[in-house]
Structures are given as structure tokens and as C-alpha cells.
Tab-separated table of C-alpha atoms in Angstrom:
chain	number	residue	atom	x	y	z
A	188	MET	CA	-15.875	-2.934	-11.817
A	189	GLU	CA	-15.669	-0.977	-8.561
A	190	ILE	CA	-12.404	-1.014	-6.469
A	191	LEU	CA	-11.699	0.196	-2.943
A	192	LEU	CA	-8.011	1.352	-2.557
A	193	VAL	CA	-6.652	0.896	0.863
A	194	GLY	CA	-3.769	2.471	1.638
A	195	THR	CA	-1.979	1.089	4.518
A	196	ILE	CA	1.417	1.800	6.789
A	197	HIS	CA	3.525	-1.024	7.077
A	198	LEU	CA	3.283	-3.175	10.409
A	199	GLY	CA	6.143	-5.394	9.424
A	200	GLU	CA	9.782	-4.700	9.414
A	201	THR	CA	10.690	-2.819	6.198
A	202	PRO	CA	13.026	0.180	4.898
A	203	ASP	CA	10.219	1.555	3.589
A	204	ILE	CA	9.977	5.427	5.185
A	205	HIS	CA	5.783	4.886	5.413
A	206	THR	CA	6.658	2.769	8.245
A	207	LEU	CA	5.193	3.511	12.249
A	208	ALA	CA	8.061	3.470	15.029
A	209	GLU	CA	7.633	0.235	17.191
A	210	ASP	CA	6.159	2.012	19.975
A	211	ASP	CA	3.208	3.209	17.896
A	212	LYS	CA	2.671	0.170	16.439
A	213	LYS	CA	2.344	-1.633	19.514
A	214	LYS	CA	-0.821	0.617	20.185
A	215	TYR	CA	-2.924	-1.596	17.825
A	216	SER	CA	-3.988	-4.942	19.248
A	217	ASP	CA	-6.352	-7.776	17.391
A	218	VAL	CA	-9.445	-5.919	18.523
A	219	HIS	CA	-8.481	-2.811	16.133
A	220	PHE	CA	-7.841	-4.797	13.241
A	221	LYS	CA	-10.941	-7.005	13.327
A	222	GLN	CA	-12.540	-3.527	13.599
A	223	LEU	CA	-10.594	-1.887	10.799
A	224	ALA	CA	-11.584	-5.067	8.653
A	225	ALA	CA	-14.780	-5.024	9.534
A	226	ASP	CA	-15.573	-1.575	8.304
A	227	ILE	CA	-13.903	-2.775	4.982
A	228	ALA	CA	-16.195	-5.748	4.679
A	229	LYS	CA	-18.970	-3.554	4.600
A	230	PHE	CA	-17.917	-2.760	1.045
A	231	GLN	CA	-18.833	-6.374	0.156
A	232	ALA	CA	-15.601	-6.941	-2.267
A	233	ASP	CA	-15.384	-10.497	-4.255
A	234	GLN	CA	-11.837	-10.249	-3.787
A	235	VAL	CA	-8.874	-8.950	-2.135
A	236	PHE	CA	-5.362	-7.854	-3.517
A	237	VAL	CA	-2.350	-7.292	-1.079
A	238	GLU	CA	1.211	-6.251	-1.633
A	239	TYR	CA	2.805	-9.718	-1.609
A	240	PRO	CA	4.861	-11.007	-4.875
A	241	PHE	CA	2.774	-11.949	-7.665
A	242	GLU	CA	4.685	-14.798	-8.096
A	243	LEU	CA	4.611	-16.216	-4.482
A	244	HIS	CA	0.685	-16.104	-4.943
A	245	LYS	CA	0.166	-20.079	-4.386
A	246	GLN	CA	3.038	-19.953	-1.279
A	247	LEU	CA	0.730	-16.742	0.005
A	248	ASN	CA	-2.517	-18.592	-0.195
A	249	ALA	CA	-0.886	-22.054	1.564
A	250	ILE	CA	-0.304	-19.489	4.251
A	251	TYR	CA	-4.281	-18.346	4.283
A	252	HIS	CA	-5.381	-21.360	4.805
A	253	SER	CA	-2.752	-22.852	7.060
A	254	ALA	CA	-3.457	-23.534	11.043
A	255	GLU	CA	0.084	-22.421	11.874
A	256	VAL	CA	1.429	-19.077	10.765
A	257	ASN	CA	4.819	-17.784	11.536
A	258	GLU	CA	4.718	-15.073	14.226
A	259	ASP	CA	6.661	-12.670	12.182
A	260	PHE	CA	4.425	-12.997	9.397
A	261	LYS	CA	1.454	-11.805	11.839
A	262	GLU	CA	3.203	-8.463	12.061
A	263	ASN	CA	2.351	-7.835	8.284
A	264	GLU	CA	-0.207	-5.487	7.078
A	265	VAL	CA	-1.636	-8.843	4.535
A	266	TYR	CA	-2.424	-10.989	7.591
A	267	GLN	CA	-3.982	-8.333	10.164
A	268	ILE	CA	-5.987	-6.554	7.756
A	269	GLY	CA	-5.778	-8.448	4.258
A	270	PHE	CA	-6.644	-12.052	5.959
A	271	ARG	CA	-8.925	-10.721	8.326
A	272	LEU	CA	-10.697	-9.193	5.275
A	273	ALA	CA	-10.776	-12.219	3.172
A	274	LYS	CA	-11.882	-14.538	6.168
A	275	MET	CA	-14.993	-12.365	6.724
A	276	LEU	CA	-15.619	-12.137	3.136
A	277	ARG	CA	-15.585	-16.059	3.345
A	278	HIS	CA	-12.994	-15.864	0.387
A	279	ASP	CA	-11.402	-19.051	-0.651
A	280	ALA	CA	-8.421	-17.457	-1.750
A	281	ILE	CA	-6.256	-14.080	-1.317
A	282	TYR	CA	-4.444	-12.504	-4.474
A	283	ALA	CA	-0.912	-11.300	-4.461
A	284	VAL	CA	-0.094	-8.742	-7.137
A	285	ASP	CA	3.184	-6.985	-6.334
A	286	TRP	CA	6.300	-6.692	-7.807
A	287	HIS	CA	9.135	-5.320	-6.191
A	288	GLU	CA	12.849	-5.937	-7.542
A	289	GLU	CA	16.052	-3.932	-6.429
A	290	PRO	CA	16.431	-1.537	-8.929
A	291	GLU	CA	19.767	-1.144	-10.646
A	292	GLU	CA	22.817	-0.033	-8.361
A	293	SER	CA	23.177	2.874	-11.003
A	294	ILE	CA	19.779	4.242	-10.212
A	295	ASN	CA	19.580	3.583	-6.258
A	296	LEU	CA	17.617	6.460	-4.510
A	297	GLY	CA	20.198	5.699	-1.936
A	298	LEU	CA	22.885	7.344	-3.841
A	299	VAL	CA	20.883	10.786	-4.153
A	300	ALA	CA	20.215	10.858	-0.151
A	301	ALA	CA	24.204	10.511	0.132
A	302	GLY	CA	25.264	12.565	-2.775
A	303	LYS	CA	25.593	15.700	-4.234
A	304	SER	CA	21.908	16.687	-4.015
A	305	LYS	CA	21.956	15.207	-0.607
A	306	ALA	CA	20.464	18.718	0.899
A	307	GLU	CA	17.724	19.028	-1.243
A	308	TYR	CA	16.528	15.275	-1.199
A	309	GLU	CA	16.119	15.548	2.544
A	310	GLU	CA	14.183	18.797	1.959
A	311	ILE	CA	12.066	16.899	-0.323
A	312	MET	CA	11.819	14.064	2.438
A	313	GLU	CA	10.808	16.472	4.876
A	314	PRO	CA	6.761	16.361	4.320
A	315	ILE	CA	6.904	12.319	4.477
A	316	LYS	CA	8.342	12.618	7.902
A	317	ALA	CA	5.894	15.351	8.807
A	318	GLY	CA	2.955	13.217	7.925
A	319	MET	CA	4.616	10.466	9.650
A	320	LYS	CA	4.309	12.874	13.068
A	321	THR	CA	0.955	13.554	12.454
A	322	LEU	CA	-0.119	9.908	12.173
A	323	SER	CA	1.740	9.201	15.081
A	324	SER	CA	-0.686	11.856	16.852
A	325	ILE	CA	-3.400	10.209	15.383
A	326	ILE	CA	-2.700	6.762	16.725
A	327	GLN	CA	-2.411	8.441	20.320
A	328	GLN	CA	-6.546	8.175	19.911
A	329	TYR	CA	-6.289	4.669	19.652
A	330	ASP	CA	-8.829	5.251	16.366
A	331	ILE	CA	-7.875	2.970	13.393
A	332	ILE	CA	-10.698	3.836	11.348
A	333	LYS	CA	-9.767	7.363	11.539
A	334	LEU	CA	-5.853	6.507	11.338
A	335	TYR	CA	-6.916	4.854	7.708
A	336	LYS	CA	-9.053	7.808	6.363
A	337	TYR	CA	-6.333	9.854	7.247
A	338	ILE	CA	-3.856	7.703	5.281
A	339	ASN	CA	-6.446	7.542	2.379
A	340	SER	CA	-7.668	11.309	2.565
A	341	ARG	CA	-6.646	13.517	-0.693
A	342	GLU	CA	-4.459	15.844	1.627
A	343	TYR	CA	-2.008	13.337	2.397
A	344	ILE	CA	-2.185	11.457	-0.843
A	345	LEU	CA	-1.009	14.439	-2.768
A	346	ASN	CA	1.549	15.266	-0.167
A	347	ASP	CA	2.831	11.723	-0.842
A	348	HIS	CA	2.979	12.222	-4.493
A	349	LYS	CA	4.247	15.595	-4.441
A	350	VAL	CA	7.453	13.873	-3.140
A	351	TYR	CA	8.149	11.748	-5.980
A	352	LEU	CA	7.623	14.741	-8.461
A	353	ASP	CA	9.707	17.149	-6.598
A	354	LEU	CA	12.386	14.308	-6.767
A	355	MET	CA	12.275	14.126	-10.546
A	356	GLN	CA	12.880	17.574	-10.404
A	357	LEU	CA	16.333	17.466	-9.078
A	358	GLY	CA	19.608	18.106	-10.712
A	359	ASP	CA	20.563	14.723	-9.889
A	360	GLU	CA	19.875	12.252	-12.545
A	361	THR	CA	19.754	9.714	-10.552
A	362	ALA	CA	16.432	10.592	-8.967
A	363	PHE	CA	14.795	11.019	-12.281
A	364	GLU	CA	15.805	7.567	-13.276
A	365	TRP	CA	14.911	6.128	-9.948
A	366	VAL	CA	11.123	7.823	-10.650
A	367	SER	CA	10.845	6.914	-14.161
A	368	LYS	CA	12.687	3.766	-13.955
A	369	TYR	CA	11.951	1.896	-11.081
A	370	TRP	CA	8.539	3.803	-9.288
A	371	TYR	CA	6.498	4.231	-12.047
A	372	TYR	CA	7.698	1.125	-13.529
A	373	ARG	CA	7.069	-0.621	-10.322
A	374	ASN	CA	3.422	0.352	-10.051
A	375	LEU	CA	2.303	-0.097	-13.752
A	376	ARG	CA	3.439	-3.689	-13.212
A	377	ILE	CA	1.849	-3.969	-9.925
A	378	VAL	CA	-1.615	-2.704	-12.055
A	379	ARG	CA	-0.923	-5.242	-14.619
A	380	ASN	CA	-0.680	-8.059	-12.183
A	381	ILE	CA	-4.261	-6.630	-10.513
A	382	LYS	CA	-5.825	-6.578	-13.967
A	383	ARG	CA	-4.276	-10.211	-14.711
A	384	SER	CA	-5.972	-11.342	-11.460
A	385	ILE	CA	-9.647	-9.847	-12.057
A	386	ARG	CA	-11.804	-12.974	-12.226
A	387	PRO	CA	-14.445	-12.426	-14.851
A	388	GLU	CA	-17.147	-12.283	-12.615
A	389	THR	CA	-15.771	-10.098	-10.368
A	390	LYS	CA	-17.892	-6.895	-9.608
A	391	ARG	CA	-15.968	-5.148	-6.530
A	392	ALA	CA	-12.338	-5.456	-4.744
A	393	VAL	CA	-10.349	-3.902	-2.732
A	394	ILE	CA	-6.450	-3.554	-3.117
A	395	LEU	CA	-4.552	-3.394	0.093
A	396	TYR	CA	-1.384	-1.411	-0.473
A	397	GLY	CA	1.095	0.716	1.052
A	398	GLY	CA	-0.042	4.561	0.680
A	399	GLY	CA	3.005	5.635	-1.274
A	400	HIS	CA	1.103	3.700	-4.168
A	401	ASN	CA	-2.317	5.417	-3.727
A	402	TYR	CA	-1.899	8.069	-5.973
A	403	LEU	CA	-0.355	6.329	-9.112
A	404	LEU	CA	-2.614	3.286	-8.437
A	405	LYS	CA	-5.995	5.106	-8.782
A	406	GLN	CA	-4.543	7.138	-11.721
A	407	LEU	CA	-2.973	3.905	-13.612
A	408	LEU	CA	-6.089	1.680	-12.987
A	409	GLU	CA	-8.417	4.355	-13.935
A	410	ASP	CA	-6.974	4.630	-17.623
A	411	ASP	CA	-9.171	1.450	-17.851
A	412	GLN	CA	-12.818	3.334	-18.172
A	413	SER	CA	-13.916	-0.052	-17.101
A	414	LEU	CA	-12.745	0.475	-13.629
A	415	LYS	CA	-13.646	2.550	-11.144
A	416	VAL	CA	-11.599	3.022	-7.942
A	417	ILE	CA	-12.501	4.745	-4.676
A	418	HIS	CA	-10.029	5.646	-1.966
A	419	TYR	CA	-10.859	4.456	0.998
A	420	GLY	CA	-10.950	7.827	2.843
A	421	ASP	CA	-13.563	9.057	0.036
A	422	TRP	CA	-16.058	5.985	0.596
A	423	SER	CA	-19.076	5.457	2.953
A	424	GLU	CA	-21.286	2.645	2.940
């Protein structure tokens, strides 16, 4: 089975660092998102998996089939890209596979950001901030395909994953606990949800997820040798 993994920036309100400034978000319209969805649709996926709580799968599909959708939800990449893609492919359903519960207070990464390792933490996060500036410069070109190819490029993915590896090396044990007991655990749960949601007849699928998950999702999915995962940045029709 082949999977096209499409890392995305978050388009709605979220505290995630992989979020564009409001002015940058406004530079893209329905025309751009239709263009991106149409390009991904060439993969001819049988299922589309998105970053939405696994236990709210039925609720998500009620929205997917509804004629009236909340305006706040329309800002989200699940709607702007995921829904458009699934409807272009005439799918009867879209699949929610996320797990995202708040970590225990004792392993909250915010404690590291404000604690004794604050300076080292801020230094580690600099590549993410630099990456967002690069994204912003690409956005000025109004080329959404180029933007998403960059988000899914080997360079961007490796730089992003290095942040988590560096956090584990901090002297503050809380950072290690957050990466191992929350971040890796979350991605393992997501992969389990994906595998539980794959229909027997599915030969191709698209996973639309926050760009920060790109490295681990590919690695964990390909531990199953029956799955071949392709980053959108490496894929051409």
C-alpha cells in the first residue's frame, strides 16, 4: 500500500509554532487551496486521513456532509485542503486519526521554556523560527505548490526533527520526558489510529498532517513493510 504524506502548516487558530502570521494566511484564497488539492488528487488516493481527534470521526464526517459549516472551522487545513481533496476524489468519508491530549503538568514543555534551560531552549527553537521566515518569503510568491513542496522537502523535515533530538539532550529532564512520553507517544498513537482506519480494499491513501509530524509518521509507518510512504516533496505524478 502506498501513502502520500502531506505535511501542512496550520491555518486555523493554534498555539503550534508551525503556524503562519495572520497576514501570510490571508495571501491564500479558495483558488490556491483548490489548486493544491487538485495536485494532491492526482495521487488517486482511496482514503484521506487528517489531523482531527480519532474519537470525533463521526462528528467530522457530519461536518464533511453538511451544507452549512462554521466559519471558524473553514479556516482549518482539514477543511481547506482535506475536505476539498476528499470531495474531488468523491469519497463518502474522511478519516480522523489524531490523538492530542494535554501532557501531564510535570512534563509540560512550557516549564523548560521558562525554567533553568530557557536560554538553551530558545537557541534550539531558532531553526523553527528561521524556517517559518523562509515559508513567509515563499508565500510572497503566491505559489502554494512550491510552498507545500518546501514544507515536505528533506531539508525542512530534517531541520524540524532535529529540534526534538536537541531537546532530548538538554540538561532539564523535563524536556526529555516531553519528547519521549508525549511527542513520540503521540505519534505512535496517531500511527495506530491510521492503521486501524485503513480499509481492506485501500491501495493508496493521503495523510494530511502538521509538518512537525512528517519525520516520525514516515518512520513509524514504514516499520510496517507493507506500507510505502512518500513525502509530497518527493512525489511527482
